[in-house]
Short mmCIF file of C-alpha atoms in Angstrom, two decimals:
data_model
loop_
_atom_site.label_atom_id
_atom_site.label_comp_id
_atom_site.label_asym_id
_atom_site.label_seq_id
_atom_site.Cartn_x
_atom_site.Cartn_y
_atom_site.Cartn_z
CA MET P 20 0.00 0.00 0.00
CA THR P 21 1.38 3.40 -1.01
CA THR P 22 1.80 5.75 1.92
CA LYS P 23 1.74 9.53 1.97
CA ALA P 24 5.51 9.58 2.45
CA ASP P 25 5.98 7.35 -0.60
CA ARG P 26 3.84 9.70 -2.70
CA SER P 27 5.87 12.70 -1.52
CA ILE P 28 9.10 10.94 -2.47
CA TRP P 29 7.69 10.06 -5.90
CA LYS P 30 6.58 13.66 -6.50
CA TYR P 31 9.99 14.98 -5.48
CA LYS P 32 11.84 12.56 -7.76
CA PHE P 33 9.46 13.24 -10.66
CA LEU P 34 9.92 17.01 -10.30
CA VAL P 35 13.72 16.81 -10.02
CA SER P 36 13.89 14.42 -12.99
CA ALA P 37 11.82 16.78 -15.14
CA ILE P 38 13.89 19.81 -14.07
CA PHE P 39 17.15 18.01 -14.82
CA GLY P 40 15.77 17.08 -18.24
CA LEU P 41 14.80 20.70 -18.96
CA ILE P 42 18.28 21.86 -17.92
CA SER P 43 19.73 19.36 -20.37
CA PHE P 44 17.32 20.58 -23.04
CA MET P 45 18.38 24.20 -22.57
CA ILE P 46 22.10 23.41 -22.45
CA ASN P 47 21.86 21.68 -25.82
CA PHE P 48 20.76 24.98 -27.42
CA PHE P 49 23.55 26.99 -25.88
CA PRO P 50 25.87 28.26 -28.67
CA LEU P 51 28.99 26.40 -27.56
CA LYS P 52 30.39 24.67 -30.64
CA ILE P 53 33.62 23.13 -31.84
CA SER P 54 34.70 22.71 -35.46
CA ILE P 55 36.31 19.49 -36.68
CA HIS P 56 38.06 20.89 -39.76
CA ASP P 57 40.19 17.84 -40.42
CA LEU P 58 37.19 15.53 -40.80
CA PHE P 59 34.31 17.75 -41.91
CA PRO P 60 35.38 21.23 -43.05
CA ASP P 61 31.84 22.62 -42.99
CA VAL P 62 30.48 20.86 -39.91
CA GLU P 63 30.20 22.31 -36.43
CA ASN P 64 29.39 19.91 -33.60
CA PRO P 65 27.56 21.45 -30.67
CA LEU P 66 29.79 20.81 -27.64
CA SER P 67 26.88 21.59 -25.34
CA PHE P 68 25.20 18.48 -26.77
CA PHE P 69 27.54 16.29 -24.66
CA PHE P 70 27.03 18.26 -21.46
CA GLY P 71 23.28 17.98 -21.90
CA TYR P 72 23.38 14.24 -21.27
CA LEU P 73 24.92 14.65 -17.81
CA PHE P 74 21.60 15.45 -16.19
CA PRO P 75 19.47 12.54 -17.48
CA LEU P 76 22.41 10.19 -16.82
CA ALA P 77 22.75 11.52 -13.26
CA ILE P 78 19.06 10.81 -12.70
CA THR P 79 19.16 7.31 -14.18
CA PHE P 80 22.33 6.35 -12.26
CA SER P 81 20.77 7.55 -9.00
CA TRP P 82 17.08 6.60 -9.21
CA GLY P 83 16.80 4.00 -11.95
CA TRP P 84 15.41 3.73 -15.45
CA ARG P 85 11.90 5.05 -14.75
CA TYR P 86 13.07 8.45 -13.58
CA GLY P 87 15.82 8.46 -16.19
CA LEU P 88 13.15 7.97 -18.86
CA ILE P 89 11.12 10.83 -17.37
CA SER P 90 14.19 13.09 -17.53
CA ALA P 91 14.99 12.05 -21.11
CA THR P 92 11.44 12.39 -22.50
CA ILE P 93 9.13 14.54 -20.39
CA GLY P 94 12.07 16.73 -19.41
CA MET P 95 13.13 16.77 -23.09
CA GLY P 96 16.65 15.72 -22.08
CA CYS P 97 17.21 13.73 -25.28
CA GLN P 98 14.70 15.42 -27.54
CA THR P 99 16.76 18.34 -28.86
CA LEU P 100 18.00 16.03 -31.61
CA TRP P 101 14.64 16.57 -33.31
CA PHE P 102 15.72 20.17 -33.83
CA PHE P 103 19.25 19.35 -34.95
CA TRP P 104 18.50 16.41 -37.22
CA GLY P 105 15.74 15.50 -39.57
CA GLY P 106 14.36 12.50 -41.41
CA ALA P 107 15.53 9.02 -40.53
CA GLY P 108 18.57 10.29 -38.59
CA ALA P 109 16.40 11.62 -35.82
CA LEU P 110 13.97 8.72 -36.11
CA PHE P 111 16.65 6.10 -35.57
CA SER P 112 18.98 8.05 -33.25
CA ILE P 113 16.66 9.71 -30.72
CA PRO P 114 14.92 6.48 -29.60
CA PHE P 115 18.31 4.86 -29.15
CA TYR P 116 19.65 7.74 -27.06
CA THR P 117 16.51 7.59 -24.94
CA LEU P 118 16.82 3.81 -24.68
CA TRP P 119 20.48 4.31 -23.73
CA ILE P 120 19.43 6.39 -20.71
CA ALA P 121 16.80 3.84 -19.66
CA TRP P 122 19.20 0.91 -20.16
CA HIS P 123 21.79 2.38 -17.81
CA GLY P 124 19.09 3.08 -15.23
CA TRP P 125 17.82 -0.51 -15.41
CA PHE P 126 21.34 -1.87 -15.08
CA ALA P 127 22.07 0.48 -12.17
CA GLU P 128 18.98 -0.81 -10.35
CA LYS P 129 20.07 -4.41 -10.85
CA ARG P 130 23.54 -3.63 -9.52
CA GLN P 131 22.37 -1.51 -6.62
CA MET P 132 22.97 -4.35 -4.16
CA THR P 133 26.53 -4.79 -5.39
CA ALA P 134 27.58 -1.15 -5.32
CA SER P 135 31.07 -2.12 -4.23
CA TRP P 136 31.69 -3.23 -7.83
CA LYS P 137 32.54 0.14 -9.36
CA TYR P 138 32.55 -0.65 -13.07
CA HIS P 139 28.99 -1.88 -13.68
CA ALA P 140 28.16 1.23 -15.77
CA PHE P 141 30.96 0.41 -18.21
CA LEU P 142 29.79 -3.20 -18.49
CA ALA P 143 26.29 -1.92 -19.26
CA GLU P 144 27.76 0.46 -21.84
CA SER P 145 29.69 -2.37 -23.52
CA ILE P 146 26.59 -4.55 -23.86
CA PHE P 147 24.46 -1.69 -25.16
CA ARG P 148 27.17 -0.54 -27.55
CA LEU P 149 27.40 -4.01 -29.15
CA LEU P 150 23.64 -4.03 -29.75
CA PHE P 151 23.75 -0.46 -31.05
CA ILE P 152 26.59 -1.27 -33.48
CA GLY P 153 24.55 -4.16 -34.84
CA TRP P 154 21.66 -1.78 -35.43
CA MET P 155 23.89 0.83 -37.06
CA TYR P 156 25.37 -1.64 -39.55
CA THR P 157 21.96 -2.99 -40.55
CA ALA P 158 18.76 -0.94 -40.51
CA PHE P 159 20.32 2.46 -39.90
CA ARG P 160 22.70 2.18 -42.86
CA TRP P 161 19.82 1.58 -45.30
CA SER P 162 17.81 4.50 -43.90
CA TYR P 163 20.52 6.90 -44.97
CA ASN P 164 18.76 7.90 -48.20
CA LEU P 165 15.80 9.21 -46.18
CA ASN P 166 18.01 11.75 -44.42
CA PRO P 167 20.30 13.69 -46.81
CA LEU P 168 23.15 15.47 -45.12
CA PRO P 169 21.97 18.98 -44.17
CA TRP P 170 25.29 20.49 -45.26
CA ASP P 171 25.16 18.70 -48.66
CA PRO P 172 21.58 17.94 -49.85
CA ARG P 173 22.89 16.67 -53.17
CA VAL P 174 24.22 13.50 -51.55
CA THR P 175 21.57 10.81 -52.07
CA ASN P 176 23.42 7.54 -51.62
CA THR P 177 21.28 4.44 -51.24
CA VAL P 178 23.22 3.37 -48.19
CA MET P 179 25.66 5.16 -45.91
CA PRO P 180 29.28 4.60 -46.96
CA LEU P 181 31.18 2.27 -44.65
CA GLU P 182 33.88 4.87 -44.05
CA ALA P 183 31.37 7.37 -42.73
CA LEU P 184 29.52 4.70 -40.74
CA ASN P 185 32.74 3.47 -39.13
CA LEU P 186 33.57 7.00 -38.07
CA MET P 187 30.07 7.52 -36.68
CA VAL P 188 30.19 4.27 -34.69
CA LEU P 189 33.59 5.19 -33.26
CA LYS P 190 32.44 8.71 -32.43
CA ASP P 191 29.28 7.48 -30.69
CA ALA P 192 31.24 4.92 -28.66
CA ILE P 193 33.69 7.58 -27.49
CA ASN P 194 30.86 10.01 -26.78
CA GLY P 195 29.09 7.39 -24.66
CA LEU P 196 32.16 6.65 -22.56
CA VAL P 197 32.93 10.35 -22.10
CA CYS P 198 29.35 11.05 -21.04
CA ILE P 199 29.43 8.21 -18.49
CA ILE P 200 32.74 9.34 -17.02
CA PHE P 201 31.58 12.95 -16.73
CA ALA P 202 28.22 11.88 -15.31
CA ARG P 203 29.92 9.81 -12.59
CA MET P 204 32.17 12.76 -11.77
CA PHE P 205 29.13 15.04 -11.79
CA LEU P 206 27.45 12.79 -9.21
CA MET P 207 30.41 13.22 -6.87
CA LEU P 208 29.69 16.92 -6.43
CA PRO P 209 28.40 17.32 -2.85
CA PHE P 210 25.44 19.56 -3.76
CA ILE P 211 24.35 17.10 -6.47
CA GLU P 212 24.61 14.26 -3.95
CA LYS P 213 22.40 16.25 -1.61
CA ILE P 214 19.80 17.05 -4.29
CA LEU P 215 19.59 13.41 -5.38
CA HIS P 216 19.80 12.14 -1.77
CA ARG P 217 22.81 10.03 -2.68
CA ASP P 218 24.54 11.15 0.52
CA GLU P 219 22.04 8.99 2.47
CA LEU P 220 23.41 5.91 0.69
CA ASN P 221 27.00 6.97 1.16
CA SER P 222 28.91 5.42 4.06
CA PHE P 223 31.16 8.47 4.06
CA LYS P 224 29.47 10.27 6.96
CA SER P 225 32.22 12.12 8.78
CA SER P 226 31.66 15.87 8.52
CA SER P 227 35.37 16.69 8.88
CA GLY P 228 36.40 14.11 6.27
CA ARG P 229 33.65 15.20 3.87
CA ARG P 230 34.65 18.82 4.36
CA ARG P 231 38.26 18.06 3.44
CA ALA P 232 37.21 16.06 0.39
CA THR P 233 34.74 18.74 -0.73
CA ILE P 234 37.25 21.55 -0.30
CA THR P 235 39.79 19.60 -2.35
CA LEU P 236 37.30 19.09 -5.18
CA TYR P 237 36.13 22.71 -5.21
CA ILE P 238 39.67 24.09 -5.10
CA MET P 239 40.66 22.05 -8.15
CA ILE P 240 37.52 23.16 -10.02
CA LEU P 241 38.20 26.80 -9.13
CA LEU P 242 41.79 26.45 -10.33
CA GLY P 243 40.47 25.12 -13.64
CA PHE P 244 38.11 28.08 -14.05
CA ALA P 245 40.86 30.46 -12.93
CA TYR P 246 42.98 29.16 -15.80
CA TRP P 247 40.00 29.70 -18.15
CA TRP P 248 39.67 33.31 -16.96
CA ILE P 249 43.41 34.05 -17.16
CA ASP P 250 43.63 32.50 -20.63
CA THR P 251 40.74 34.73 -21.75
CA LEU P 252 42.61 37.83 -20.58
CA LEU P 253 45.70 36.72 -22.49
CA ASP P 254 43.71 35.94 -25.67
CA ILE P 255 42.51 39.54 -25.95
CA ARG P 256 45.93 40.41 -27.37
CA PHE P 257 45.69 37.73 -30.07
CA TYR P 258 42.01 38.19 -31.01
CA PRO P 259 41.39 41.96 -30.95
CA SER P 260 38.22 41.62 -33.01
CA LEU P 261 36.49 39.60 -30.28
CA SER P 262 35.18 41.04 -27.04
CA PHE P 263 36.06 39.70 -23.60
CA ALA P 264 32.63 38.06 -23.24
CA GLU P 265 32.99 36.35 -26.62
CA LEU P 266 36.47 35.05 -25.76
CA LEU P 267 35.25 33.98 -22.35
CA PHE P 268 32.36 31.84 -23.50
CA TYR P 269 30.29 32.76 -26.55
CA GLN P 270 32.78 32.52 -29.43
CA VAL P 271 35.84 30.82 -28.06
CA PRO P 272 38.27 29.87 -30.87
CA THR P 273 38.53 26.15 -31.42
CA ARG P 274 42.16 25.80 -30.38
CA GLU P 275 41.69 27.88 -27.24
CA LEU P 276 38.48 26.07 -26.35
CA THR P 277 40.13 22.68 -26.73
CA THR P 278 43.06 23.72 -24.53
CA ARG P 279 40.82 25.21 -21.86
CA LEU P 280 38.58 22.17 -21.77
CA MET P 281 41.58 19.88 -21.46
CA ILE P 282 43.04 21.92 -18.58
CA LEU P 283 39.65 22.18 -16.90
CA GLY P 284 39.15 18.44 -17.31
CA ILE P 285 42.58 17.74 -15.82
CA PHE P 286 41.85 19.91 -12.77
CA PHE P 287 38.42 18.35 -12.41
CA PHE P 288 39.92 14.88 -12.69
CA LEU P 289 42.54 15.70 -10.05
CA GLY P 290 39.80 17.09 -7.80
CA VAL P 291 37.77 13.90 -8.18
CA ILE P 292 40.84 11.82 -7.37
CA GLY P 293 41.42 13.91 -4.25
CA PHE P 294 37.75 13.60 -3.30
CA LYS P 295 37.81 9.84 -3.75
CA LEU P 296 41.09 9.56 -1.85
CA PHE P 297 39.80 11.50 1.14
CA SER P 298 36.54 9.57 0.95
CA LYS P 299 38.31 6.23 0.94
CA ILE P 300 40.58 7.22 3.82
CA GLU P 301 37.63 8.50 5.83
CA ILE P 302 35.55 5.40 5.13
CA MET P 303 38.45 3.21 6.24
CA ASN P 304 38.83 5.30 9.39
CA ALA P 305 35.10 5.12 10.05
CA LYS P 306 35.08 1.35 9.62
CA SER P 307 38.13 1.01 11.86
CA GLN P 308 36.49 3.26 14.45
CA GLU P 309 33.27 1.28 14.26
CA THR P 310 35.16 -2.00 14.66
CA LEU P 311 37.14 -0.55 17.56
CA GLN P 312 34.00 0.70 19.28
CA ARG P 313 32.31 -2.66 18.77
CA GLU P 314 35.29 -4.50 20.23
CA ASN P 315 35.47 -2.03 23.12
CA ARG P 316 31.80 -2.61 23.87
CA ARG P 317 32.36 -6.34 23.79
CA LEU P 318 35.38 -6.07 26.07
CA ARG P 319 33.47 -3.84 28.47
CA GLU P 320 30.64 -6.34 28.59
CA ILE P 321 33.10 -9.15 29.29
CA GLU P 322 34.88 -7.03 31.90
CA ASN P 323 31.59 -6.09 33.58
CA LEU P 324 30.48 -9.72 33.58
CA LYS P 325 33.82 -10.82 35.02
CA ASN P 326 33.70 -8.14 37.72
CA PHE P 327 30.12 -9.02 38.57
CA MET P 328 30.93 -12.70 38.91
CA ILE P 329 34.09 -12.05 40.96
CA ARG P 330 32.30 -9.54 43.17
CA THR P 331 29.41 -11.92 43.73
CA VAL P 332 31.64 -14.92 44.38
CA SER P 333 33.90 -12.87 46.64
CA HIS P 334 30.98 -11.67 48.70
CA GLU P 335 29.46 -15.14 48.96
CA LEU P 336 32.80 -16.66 49.97
CA LYS P 337 33.92 -13.93 52.32
CA THR P 338 30.99 -14.25 54.72
CA PRO P 339 31.48 -17.96 55.57
CA MET P 340 35.27 -17.47 55.47
CA VAL P 341 35.09 -14.84 58.21
CA SER P 342 32.88 -17.14 60.27
CA ILE P 343 35.31 -20.05 59.90
CA LEU P 344 38.27 -17.83 60.77
CA GLY P 345 36.47 -16.46 63.82
CA ALA P 346 35.55 -19.94 65.01
CA ALA P 347 39.14 -21.14 64.54
CA GLU P 348 40.49 -18.21 66.53
CA LEU P 349 38.00 -18.90 69.34
CA LEU P 350 39.06 -22.56 69.43
CA ASP P 351 42.70 -21.53 69.58
CA LYS P 352 41.99 -19.07 72.38
CA PHE P 353 39.73 -21.11 74.67
CA CYS P 354 40.42 -24.74 73.79
CA ASN P 355 44.12 -24.70 73.00
CA SER P 356 45.09 -26.53 76.20
CA LYS P 357 42.71 -29.38 75.43
CA LEU P 358 44.13 -30.06 71.94
CA ASP P 359 47.01 -32.39 71.17
CA SER P 360 49.81 -31.41 68.81
CA LYS P 361 48.13 -32.91 65.76
CA ASP P 362 44.89 -31.03 66.42
CA LYS P 363 46.84 -27.83 66.98
CA ASP P 364 48.56 -28.25 63.63
CA LEU P 365 45.20 -28.76 61.91
CA LEU P 366 43.74 -25.73 63.66
CA ASP P 367 46.79 -23.69 62.70
CA ALA P 368 46.42 -24.76 59.06
CA ILE P 369 42.73 -23.78 59.11
CA THR P 370 43.58 -20.38 60.56
CA GLN P 371 46.35 -19.69 58.05
CA ASP P 372 44.35 -20.83 55.04
CA CYS P 373 41.27 -18.88 56.08
CA ALA P 374 43.37 -15.76 56.67
CA LYS P 375 45.01 -16.22 53.31
CA MET P 376 41.64 -16.70 51.59
CA LYS P 377 40.24 -13.61 53.30
CA ASP P 378 43.23 -11.53 52.21
CA LEU P 379 42.94 -12.90 48.68
CA LEU P 380 39.25 -12.00 48.47
CA ASP P 381 39.98 -8.52 49.81
CA GLU P 382 42.69 -8.02 47.19
CA MET P 383 40.37 -9.23 44.43
CA ILE P 384 37.75 -6.71 45.49
CA HIS P 385 40.35 -3.92 45.61
CA ILE P 386 41.64 -4.81 42.12
CA ILE P 387 38.10 -4.82 40.69
CA ARG P 388 37.32 -1.44 42.22
CA ILE P 389 40.61 0.03 40.97
CA HIS P 390 40.06 -1.18 37.39
CA SER P 391 36.44 -0.02 37.37
CA GLY P 392 37.36 3.42 38.73
CA ASP P 393 35.32 2.82 41.88
CA PHE P 394 38.08 3.32 44.43
CA PRO P 395 37.68 6.92 45.66
CA LEU P 396 39.52 8.40 48.61
CA GLU P 397 37.56 9.24 51.75
CA LEU P 398 39.80 11.72 53.51
CA GLU P 399 39.46 12.35 57.22
CA GLU P 400 41.62 13.33 60.16
CA THR P 401 43.28 10.29 61.70
CA ASP P 402 46.36 9.19 63.63
CA LEU P 403 48.88 7.50 61.33
CA VAL P 404 50.82 6.03 64.28
CA ARG P 405 47.69 4.39 65.68
CA ILE P 406 46.88 2.89 62.26
CA THR P 407 50.40 1.45 62.10
CA LYS P 408 50.17 -0.03 65.59
CA ASN P 409 46.81 -1.62 64.76
CA VAL P 410 48.33 -3.24 61.67
CA ILE P 411 51.28 -4.55 63.71
CA ASN P 412 48.85 -5.99 66.23
CA GLU P 413 46.81 -7.69 63.48
CA THR P 414 49.94 -9.28 62.01
CA LYS P 415 51.33 -10.32 65.39
CA MET P 416 50.32 -13.97 64.94
CA LEU P 417 51.94 -14.10 61.49
CA ALA P 418 55.11 -12.50 62.86
CA SER P 419 55.26 -14.90 65.81
CA ARG P 420 55.16 -17.92 63.52
CA ASN P 421 58.26 -16.60 61.78
CA GLU P 422 59.83 -15.37 65.03
CA HIS P 423 59.87 -11.93 63.45
CA SER P 424 60.20 -8.80 65.55
CA ILE P 425 58.86 -5.42 64.46
CA GLY P 426 59.97 -2.10 65.90
CA ILE P 427 58.49 1.35 65.38
CA GLN P 428 60.17 4.72 65.66
CA GLY P 429 58.59 8.12 65.53
CA PRO P 430 56.23 10.35 67.45
CA GLU P 431 53.61 9.00 69.81
CA SER P 432 50.95 10.27 67.44
CA LEU P 433 50.80 12.00 64.09
CA HIS P 434 47.42 13.35 63.05
CA VAL P 435 47.04 13.72 59.31
CA ARG P 436 44.24 14.03 56.77
CA ILE P 437 44.23 10.79 54.74
CA ASP P 438 41.97 7.87 53.89
CA PRO P 439 42.61 5.69 56.96
CA ARG P 440 41.19 2.46 55.56
CA LYS P 441 43.22 2.62 52.36
CA ILE P 442 46.45 3.70 54.07
CA ALA P 443 45.92 0.78 56.46
CA ILE P 444 45.83 -1.50 53.38
CA VAL P 445 49.17 -0.03 52.24
CA ILE P 446 50.84 -0.49 55.63
CA ALA P 447 49.42 -4.00 56.03
CA ASN P 448 50.80 -5.00 52.63
CA LEU P 449 54.24 -3.60 53.44
CA VAL P 450 54.40 -5.22 56.90
CA THR P 451 53.13 -8.59 55.63
CA ASN P 452 55.58 -8.43 52.74
CA ALA P 453 58.46 -7.81 55.17
CA ILE P 454 57.46 -10.75 57.39
CA LYS P 455 57.02 -13.22 54.52
CA ASN P 456 60.26 -12.26 52.78
CA THR P 457 62.52 -12.42 55.83
CA PRO P 458 64.12 -15.60 57.22
CA PRO P 459 63.09 -16.74 60.72
CA ARG P 460 64.26 -14.54 63.61
CA GLY P 461 64.50 -11.52 61.32
CA THR P 462 63.58 -7.96 62.14
CA SER P 463 61.72 -5.05 60.61
CA SER P 464 62.02 -1.42 61.59
CA ILE P 465 59.23 1.07 60.91
CA ARG P 466 59.88 4.80 60.95
CA ILE P 467 57.22 7.53 60.77
CA GLU P 468 58.05 11.23 60.55
CA ALA P 469 56.59 14.53 59.43
CA LYS P 470 58.86 16.60 57.21
CA GLU P 471 59.09 20.37 57.01
CA SER P 472 57.86 20.23 53.41
CA GLY P 473 54.46 19.17 54.71
CA LYS P 474 54.88 15.56 53.64
CA VAL P 475 54.50 12.53 55.87
CA CYS P 476 57.11 9.80 55.44
CA PHE P 477 56.56 6.13 56.28
CA SER P 478 59.34 3.55 55.85
CA ILE P 479 59.83 -0.10 56.76
CA LYS P 480 63.25 -1.72 56.57
CA ASP P 481 63.76 -5.48 56.94
CA THR P 482 66.63 -7.96 57.11
CA GLY P 483 65.09 -10.18 54.46
CA PHE P 484 66.05 -11.78 51.17
CA GLY P 485 66.55 -8.47 49.36
CA LEU P 486 65.86 -7.59 45.73
CA THR P 487 67.84 -7.50 42.51
CA GLY P 488 67.78 -4.55 40.12
CA GLU P 489 65.41 -6.33 37.71
CA GLU P 490 63.04 -7.20 40.55
CA ILE P 491 62.99 -3.60 41.76
CA GLU P 492 61.97 -2.38 38.27
CA ALA P 493 59.02 -4.80 38.08
CA ILE P 494 57.95 -5.07 41.70
CA PHE P 495 54.97 -2.67 41.45
CA ASN P 496 53.58 -4.19 38.25
CA TYR P 497 50.27 -6.00 38.30
CA GLY P 498 50.49 -9.71 39.19
CA VAL P 499 54.29 -9.78 39.63
CA SER P 500 55.72 -12.20 42.22
CA PHE P 501 59.20 -13.63 42.77
CA ASP P 502 60.54 -16.96 43.95
CA ARG P 503 61.71 -16.85 47.54
CA PRO P 504 63.23 -19.39 49.94
CA GLN P 505 60.61 -21.09 52.08
CA THR P 506 59.91 -19.84 55.57
CA PRO P 507 57.33 -21.00 58.12
CA VAL P 508 54.91 -18.36 56.80
CA ASN P 509 55.48 -18.09 53.05
CA GLU P 510 55.38 -21.85 52.56
CA ARG P 511 51.60 -21.68 52.76
CA LEU P 512 51.03 -17.97 52.03
CA LYS P 513 51.98 -17.76 48.34
CA SER P 514 52.11 -14.26 46.86
CA THR P 515 49.55 -13.16 44.27
CA GLY P 516 51.56 -10.13 43.17
CA TRP P 517 48.58 -7.85 43.84
CA GLY P 518 49.49 -6.38 47.23
CA LEU P 519 52.27 -3.99 46.19
CA TYR P 520 50.33 -3.04 43.03
CA ILE P 521 47.37 -2.00 45.22
CA ALA P 522 49.65 -0.22 47.69
CA ASN P 523 51.36 1.75 44.94
CA TYR P 524 47.97 2.77 43.48
CA ILE P 525 46.71 4.03 46.85
CA VAL P 526 49.88 6.02 47.53
CA LYS P 527 49.67 7.64 44.08
CA ALA P 528 46.00 8.44 44.68
CA HIS P 529 47.12 10.38 47.77
CA GLY P 530 49.59 12.30 45.59
CA GLY P 531 52.60 10.41 46.92
CA ILE P 532 55.32 8.08 45.69
CA LEU P 533 56.20 4.58 46.87
CA HIS P 534 59.91 3.73 46.64
CA VAL P 535 61.84 0.52 47.20
CA TYR P 536 65.54 0.20 47.99
CA SER P 537 67.77 -2.87 48.27
CA ALA P 538 71.52 -3.47 48.18
CA GLY P 539 70.98 -6.84 46.55
CA ARG P 540 70.14 -10.45 47.30
CA ASN P 541 70.12 -11.36 51.04
CA LYS P 542 70.83 -7.76 52.02
CA GLY P 543 67.35 -6.74 53.06
CA SER P 544 65.07 -4.13 51.53
CA GLU P 545 63.37 -0.90 52.45
CA PHE P 546 59.97 0.39 51.31
CA ARG P 547 59.21 4.06 51.78
CA PHE P 548 56.33 6.29 50.79
CA GLU P 549 55.79 9.99 51.15
CA ILE P 550 52.39 11.64 50.86
CA PRO P 551 51.55 15.35 51.02
CA ALA P 552 49.15 14.83 53.91
CA ILE P 553 48.04 17.83 55.94
CA THR P 554 49.26 17.42 59.49
CA CYS P 555 46.70 18.34 62.09
CA PRO P 556 47.46 19.70 65.59
#
């Protein structure tokens, strides 16, 4: 069922087709001619005749054979031949020119779904030209006596001479190709694309890319017309009998006209090449951008799904893990004397594994929040020394298993404005790292101080296994861990490589820097961070 919108589209296309045909009709009568003295001394071919076919061809290439036929007939696009020719010449030529327009429109419709194949118009022209040549060498040749040459009425041959027919066939074939090439170039003009709504079918959508391509095309066309204008000014010296207007357009000498058209065609051709080049580059960029956006969306969906699953699993595991750890600690506190050595070892294994699992789940949650950008600082006034002492107290059991002693130097209290929970994560990671990477009966020394620059400095120095230069360069990278000799604590508590990565991120979020120093293997290491925290009285 035809809708109101469909009828409006049909009316618009009908009107534009008729207008384009009328433009073609008027151009054909414009007095722009070129003499071919070498072939026909007394014949002048109207050059405007070729330009007149651009408009019906543009319609038929864009909207198909029906609208092309409207432009060629109702719009009179192909009908000016009735005025130029008479007799059988017009009778046999005009229908074929009209059929030529319709044929290309029909072929364009059939190839609309395979628009990536750029040469379908030339295939259509080849097929039509073969049929047309067959017609010319048969019926048209014997109709010659019905149409005496207008420049020589005395010629009344029964059939057209083969020499003349061969020249006519060659001329028509060249004219057809030239018209197609110019029509395809004509369709690349942005305002023509907009009138014919071809820009809606064009994948070249970027405004910046289209602007560059359009500017390139227009500049080359303007350069061509600038040459035409300059050449006209120069020709005034050589043709004093002609006025500027006549030399510019109305009575351009054949040699000058040929040169100007060639130069204009070269500039136009270069402009089309530039337009196509920018179009192709922009289309490739658009496709690459679309592919990249599609892949980014897919990766975000995968990342969100992964984070959701990890967050859900972490939450579901953390609750029972805390309960198990709490129960194990209660058993160790109140029932330790009633357990034999084997039971104590089992209880100790449960406690260590649960603590390790809890720390692992916490680190997973921190990593997810960091990568998703959901890890904001919540600054408040707090005592950095108290936070450090709380961390030491929480790691006391781990330190006792490794016979590790921890000392702290600094003021009794240091009130600063920081995120206490996140700084506690940093200190816990550094203290735990020192305990796990130090042989039994080792020591760690913590130092806290406020500097005159307004920064707060925290450092922890151990007597552990130390670090090589390569390890120092990679130690804060995500998921990096190193092989270490076994100790009573690191035998079961394997490193994930997340702790120092999280600590470094938190320190940077506070505007600070986390450093590591080591003299080498088995020479201990020192971790130090400075943050521009505001000390409070």
